[in-house]
N, CA, C and O atoms as a DFTB+ gen file, in Angstrom:
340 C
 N C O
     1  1       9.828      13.709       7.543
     2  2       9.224      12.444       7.868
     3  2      10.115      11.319       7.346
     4  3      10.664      11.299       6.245
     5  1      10.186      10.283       8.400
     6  2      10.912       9.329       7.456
     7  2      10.253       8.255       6.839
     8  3       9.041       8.160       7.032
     9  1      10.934       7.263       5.994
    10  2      10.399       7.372       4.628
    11  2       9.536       6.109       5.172
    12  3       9.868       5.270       6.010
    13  1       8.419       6.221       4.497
    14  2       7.543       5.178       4.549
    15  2       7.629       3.767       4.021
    16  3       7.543       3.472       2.829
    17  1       7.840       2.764       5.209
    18  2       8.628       1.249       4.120
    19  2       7.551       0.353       4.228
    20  3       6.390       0.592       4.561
    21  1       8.282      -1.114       3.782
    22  2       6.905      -2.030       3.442
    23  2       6.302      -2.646       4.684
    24  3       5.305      -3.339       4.480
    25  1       6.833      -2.494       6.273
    26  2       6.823      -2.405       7.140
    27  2       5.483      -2.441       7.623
    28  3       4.643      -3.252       8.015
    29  1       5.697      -0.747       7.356
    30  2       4.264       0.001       7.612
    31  2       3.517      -0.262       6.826
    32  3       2.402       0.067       7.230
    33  1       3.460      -0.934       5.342
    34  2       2.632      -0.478       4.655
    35  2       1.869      -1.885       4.741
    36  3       0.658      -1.844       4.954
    37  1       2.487      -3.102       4.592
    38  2       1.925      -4.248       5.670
    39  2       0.945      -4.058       6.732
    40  3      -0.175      -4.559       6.839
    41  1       1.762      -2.984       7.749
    42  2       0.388      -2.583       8.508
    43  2      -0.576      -1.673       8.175
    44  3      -1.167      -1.151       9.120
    45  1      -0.704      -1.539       7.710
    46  2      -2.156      -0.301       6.877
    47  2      -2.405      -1.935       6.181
    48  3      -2.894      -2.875       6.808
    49  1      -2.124      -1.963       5.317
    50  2      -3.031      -3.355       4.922
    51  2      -4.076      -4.009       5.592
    52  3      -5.304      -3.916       5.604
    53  1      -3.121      -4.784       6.214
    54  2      -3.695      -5.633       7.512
    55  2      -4.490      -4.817       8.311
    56  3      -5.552      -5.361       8.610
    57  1      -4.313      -3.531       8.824
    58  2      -5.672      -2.823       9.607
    59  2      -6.733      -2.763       8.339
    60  3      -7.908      -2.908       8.679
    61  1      -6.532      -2.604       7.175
    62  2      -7.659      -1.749       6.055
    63  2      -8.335      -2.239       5.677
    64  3      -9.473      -1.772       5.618
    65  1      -7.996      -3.615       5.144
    66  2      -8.006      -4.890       4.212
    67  2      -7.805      -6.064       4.136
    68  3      -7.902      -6.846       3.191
    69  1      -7.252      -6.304       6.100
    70  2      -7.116      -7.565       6.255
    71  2      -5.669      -8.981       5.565
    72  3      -4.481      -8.744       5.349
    73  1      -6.148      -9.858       5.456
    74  2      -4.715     -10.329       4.984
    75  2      -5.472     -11.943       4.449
    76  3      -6.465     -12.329       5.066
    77  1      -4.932     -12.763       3.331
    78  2      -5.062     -13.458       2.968
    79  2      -4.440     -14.287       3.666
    80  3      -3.218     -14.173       3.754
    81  1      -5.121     -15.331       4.338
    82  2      -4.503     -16.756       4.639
    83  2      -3.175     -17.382       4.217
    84  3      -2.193     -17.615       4.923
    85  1      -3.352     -17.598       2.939
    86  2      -2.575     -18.133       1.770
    87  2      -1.634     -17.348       1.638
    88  3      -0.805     -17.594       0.762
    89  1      -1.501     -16.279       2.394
    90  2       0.170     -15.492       1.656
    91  2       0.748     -14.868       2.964
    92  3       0.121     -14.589       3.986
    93  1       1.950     -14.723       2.739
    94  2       2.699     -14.231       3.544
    95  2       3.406     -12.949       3.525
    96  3       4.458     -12.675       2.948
    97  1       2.789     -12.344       4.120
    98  2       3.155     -10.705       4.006
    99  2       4.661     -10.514       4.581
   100  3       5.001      -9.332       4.543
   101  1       5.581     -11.331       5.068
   102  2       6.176     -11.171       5.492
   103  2       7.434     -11.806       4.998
   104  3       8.451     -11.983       5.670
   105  1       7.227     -12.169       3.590
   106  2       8.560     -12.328       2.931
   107  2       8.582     -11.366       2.008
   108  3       7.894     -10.345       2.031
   109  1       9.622     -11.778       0.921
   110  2       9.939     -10.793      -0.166
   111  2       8.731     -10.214      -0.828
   112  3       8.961     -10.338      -2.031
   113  1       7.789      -9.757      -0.705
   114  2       6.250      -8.781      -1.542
   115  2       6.888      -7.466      -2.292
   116  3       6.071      -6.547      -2.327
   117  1       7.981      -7.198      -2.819
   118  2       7.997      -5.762      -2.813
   119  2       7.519      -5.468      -4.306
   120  3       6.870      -4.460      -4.588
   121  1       7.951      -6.580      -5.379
   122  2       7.468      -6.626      -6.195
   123  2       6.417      -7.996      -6.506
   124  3       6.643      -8.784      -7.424
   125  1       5.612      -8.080      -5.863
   126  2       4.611      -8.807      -6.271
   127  2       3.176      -8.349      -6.479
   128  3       2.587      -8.239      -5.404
   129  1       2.525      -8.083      -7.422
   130  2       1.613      -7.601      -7.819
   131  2      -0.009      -7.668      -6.183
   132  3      -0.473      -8.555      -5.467
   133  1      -0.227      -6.318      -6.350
   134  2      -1.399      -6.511      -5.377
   135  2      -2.774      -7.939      -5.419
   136  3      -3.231      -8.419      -4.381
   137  1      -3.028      -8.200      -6.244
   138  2      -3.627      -9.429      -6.776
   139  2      -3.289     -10.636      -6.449
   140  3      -4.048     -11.498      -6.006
   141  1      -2.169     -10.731      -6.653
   142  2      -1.551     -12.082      -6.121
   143  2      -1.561     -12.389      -4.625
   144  3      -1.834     -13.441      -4.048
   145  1      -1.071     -10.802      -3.985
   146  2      -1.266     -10.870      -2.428
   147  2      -2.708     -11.222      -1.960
   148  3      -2.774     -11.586      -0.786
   149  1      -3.965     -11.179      -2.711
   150  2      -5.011     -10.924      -2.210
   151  2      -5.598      -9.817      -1.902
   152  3      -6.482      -9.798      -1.046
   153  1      -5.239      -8.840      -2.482
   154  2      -5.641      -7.292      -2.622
   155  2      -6.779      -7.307      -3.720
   156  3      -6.724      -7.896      -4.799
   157  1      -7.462      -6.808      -3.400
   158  2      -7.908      -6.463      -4.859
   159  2      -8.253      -4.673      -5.018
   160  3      -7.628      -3.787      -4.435
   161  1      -9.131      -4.526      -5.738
   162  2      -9.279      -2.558      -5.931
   163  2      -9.947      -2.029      -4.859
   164  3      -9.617      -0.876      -4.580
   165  1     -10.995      -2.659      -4.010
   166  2     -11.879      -1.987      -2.864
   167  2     -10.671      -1.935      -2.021
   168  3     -10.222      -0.864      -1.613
   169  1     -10.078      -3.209      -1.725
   170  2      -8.524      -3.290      -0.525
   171  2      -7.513      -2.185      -0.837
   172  3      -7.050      -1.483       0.062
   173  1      -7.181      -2.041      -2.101
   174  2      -6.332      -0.851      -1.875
   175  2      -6.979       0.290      -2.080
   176  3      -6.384       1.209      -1.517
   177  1      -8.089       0.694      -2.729
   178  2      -9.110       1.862      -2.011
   179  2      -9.200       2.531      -0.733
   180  3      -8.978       3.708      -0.449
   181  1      -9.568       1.554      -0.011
   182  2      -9.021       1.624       1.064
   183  2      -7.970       2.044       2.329
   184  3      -8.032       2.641       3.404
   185  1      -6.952       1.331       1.483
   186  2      -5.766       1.138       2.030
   187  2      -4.935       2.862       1.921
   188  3      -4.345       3.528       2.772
   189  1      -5.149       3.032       0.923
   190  2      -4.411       4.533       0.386
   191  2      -5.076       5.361       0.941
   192  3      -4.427       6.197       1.570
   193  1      -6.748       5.508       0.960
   194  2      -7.199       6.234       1.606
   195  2      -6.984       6.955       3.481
   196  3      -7.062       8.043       4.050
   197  1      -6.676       5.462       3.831
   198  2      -6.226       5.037       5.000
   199  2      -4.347       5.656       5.138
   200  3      -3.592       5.502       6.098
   201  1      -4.146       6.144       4.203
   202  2      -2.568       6.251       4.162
   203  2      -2.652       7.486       3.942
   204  3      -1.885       8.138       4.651
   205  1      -3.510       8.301       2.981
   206  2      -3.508       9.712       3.013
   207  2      -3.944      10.296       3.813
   208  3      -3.487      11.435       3.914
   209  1      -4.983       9.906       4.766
   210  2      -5.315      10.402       6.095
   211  2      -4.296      10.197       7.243
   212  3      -3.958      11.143       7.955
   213  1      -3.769       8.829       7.425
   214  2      -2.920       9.861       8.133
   215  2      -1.322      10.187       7.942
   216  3      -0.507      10.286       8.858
   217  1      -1.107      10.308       6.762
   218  2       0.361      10.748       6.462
   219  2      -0.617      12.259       5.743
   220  3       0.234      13.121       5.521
   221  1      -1.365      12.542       5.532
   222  2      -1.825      13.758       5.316
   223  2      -1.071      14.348       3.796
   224  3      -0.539      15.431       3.550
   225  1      -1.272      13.229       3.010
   226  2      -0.606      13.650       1.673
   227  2      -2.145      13.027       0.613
   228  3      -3.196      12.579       1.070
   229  1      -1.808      13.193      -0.706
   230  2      -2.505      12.626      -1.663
   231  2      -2.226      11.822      -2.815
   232  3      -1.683      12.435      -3.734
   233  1      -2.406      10.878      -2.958
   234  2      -1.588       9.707      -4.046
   235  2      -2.822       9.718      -5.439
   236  3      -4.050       9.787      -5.492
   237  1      -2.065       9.644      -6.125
   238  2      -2.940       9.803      -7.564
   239  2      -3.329       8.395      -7.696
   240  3      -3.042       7.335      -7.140
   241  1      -4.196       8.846      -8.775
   242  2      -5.957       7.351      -8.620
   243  2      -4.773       6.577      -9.354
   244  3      -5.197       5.432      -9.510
   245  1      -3.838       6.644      -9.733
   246  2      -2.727       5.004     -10.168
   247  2      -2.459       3.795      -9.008
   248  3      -2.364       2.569      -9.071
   249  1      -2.404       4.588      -8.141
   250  2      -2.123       3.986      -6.610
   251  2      -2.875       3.048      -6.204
   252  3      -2.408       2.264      -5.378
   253  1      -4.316       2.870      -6.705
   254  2      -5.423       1.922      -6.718
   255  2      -5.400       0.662      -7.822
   256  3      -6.280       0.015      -8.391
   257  1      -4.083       0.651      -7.828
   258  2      -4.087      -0.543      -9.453
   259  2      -3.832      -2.132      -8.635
   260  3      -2.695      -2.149      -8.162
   261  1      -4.412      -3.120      -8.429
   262  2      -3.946      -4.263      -8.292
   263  2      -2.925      -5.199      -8.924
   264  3      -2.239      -6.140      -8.526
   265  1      -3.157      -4.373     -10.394
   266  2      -1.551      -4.934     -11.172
   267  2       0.080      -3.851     -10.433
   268  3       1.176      -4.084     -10.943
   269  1       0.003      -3.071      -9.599
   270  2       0.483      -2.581      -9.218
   271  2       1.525      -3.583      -7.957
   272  3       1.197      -4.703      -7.566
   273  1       2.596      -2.947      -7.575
   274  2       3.073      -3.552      -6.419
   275  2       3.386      -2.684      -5.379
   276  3       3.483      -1.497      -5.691
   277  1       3.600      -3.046      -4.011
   278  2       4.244      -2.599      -3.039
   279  2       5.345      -1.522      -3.040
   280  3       5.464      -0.559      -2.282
   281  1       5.980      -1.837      -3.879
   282  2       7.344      -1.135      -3.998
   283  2       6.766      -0.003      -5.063
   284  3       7.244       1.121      -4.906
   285  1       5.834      -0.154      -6.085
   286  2       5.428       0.878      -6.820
   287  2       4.737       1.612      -5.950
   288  3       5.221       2.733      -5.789
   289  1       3.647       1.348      -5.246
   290  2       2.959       2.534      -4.317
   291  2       3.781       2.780      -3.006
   292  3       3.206       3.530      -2.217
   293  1       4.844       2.370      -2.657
   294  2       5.726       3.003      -1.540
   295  2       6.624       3.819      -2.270
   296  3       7.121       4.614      -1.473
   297  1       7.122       4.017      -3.560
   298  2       7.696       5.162      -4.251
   299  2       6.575       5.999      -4.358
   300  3       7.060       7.052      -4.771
   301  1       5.390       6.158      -4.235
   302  2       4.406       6.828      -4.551
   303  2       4.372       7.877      -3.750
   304  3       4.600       9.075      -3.922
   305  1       3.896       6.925      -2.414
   306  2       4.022       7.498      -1.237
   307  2       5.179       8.337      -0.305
   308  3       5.033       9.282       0.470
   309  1       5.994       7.826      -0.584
   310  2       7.176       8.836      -0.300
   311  2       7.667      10.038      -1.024
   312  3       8.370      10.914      -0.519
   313  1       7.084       9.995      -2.685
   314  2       7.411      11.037      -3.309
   315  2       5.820      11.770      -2.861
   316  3       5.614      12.555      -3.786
   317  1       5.310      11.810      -2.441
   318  2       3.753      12.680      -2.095
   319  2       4.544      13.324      -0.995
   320  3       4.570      14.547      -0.855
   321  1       5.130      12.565      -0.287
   322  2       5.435      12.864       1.345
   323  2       6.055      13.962       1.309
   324  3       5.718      15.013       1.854
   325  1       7.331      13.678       0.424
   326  2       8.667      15.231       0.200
   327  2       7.775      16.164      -0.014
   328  3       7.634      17.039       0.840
   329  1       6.934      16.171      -1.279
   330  2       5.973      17.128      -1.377
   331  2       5.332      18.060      -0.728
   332  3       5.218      19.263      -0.963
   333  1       4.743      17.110       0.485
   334  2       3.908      17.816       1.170
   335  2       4.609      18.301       2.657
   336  3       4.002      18.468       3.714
   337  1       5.509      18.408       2.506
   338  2       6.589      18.775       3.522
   339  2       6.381      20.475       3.271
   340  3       7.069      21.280       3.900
């Protein structure tokens, strides 16, 4: 599989959780904390859930952190992925 980027993960957002007015998903986010984007814990609940169904892998309950960023749960997700290969 190839590797899952912030691309996609923008879109799982935006289908899961929608998108804050006020921010722009479409500049530099890779390290900006989920919180700041307008995420909060139900949104990325969500969102991962929405990502393990259909990449058909499993991300550990860290993956749900809003102090977390983009770039931390897309290393997440791609190391689940090799895994489950």
């Amino acid at each position: 599989m190839a590797a899952f980027g912030v691309k996609e993960l923008v879109d799982v957002l935006r289908a899961s959780a929608g998108e804050d007015e006020d921010v722009n998903l479409e500049g530099d986010i890779l390290d900006v904390d989920f919180e700041s984007l307008g995420y909060d814990s139900l949104a990325l609940f969500n969102t991962v859930r929405w990502i393990e169904r259909d990449l058909g892998v499993t991300l550990s309950d860290e993956a749900i952190d809003v102090e977390g960023t983009p770039r931390a749960l897309l290393d997440e997700i791609n190391k689940a992925s090799t895994q489950s290969v």
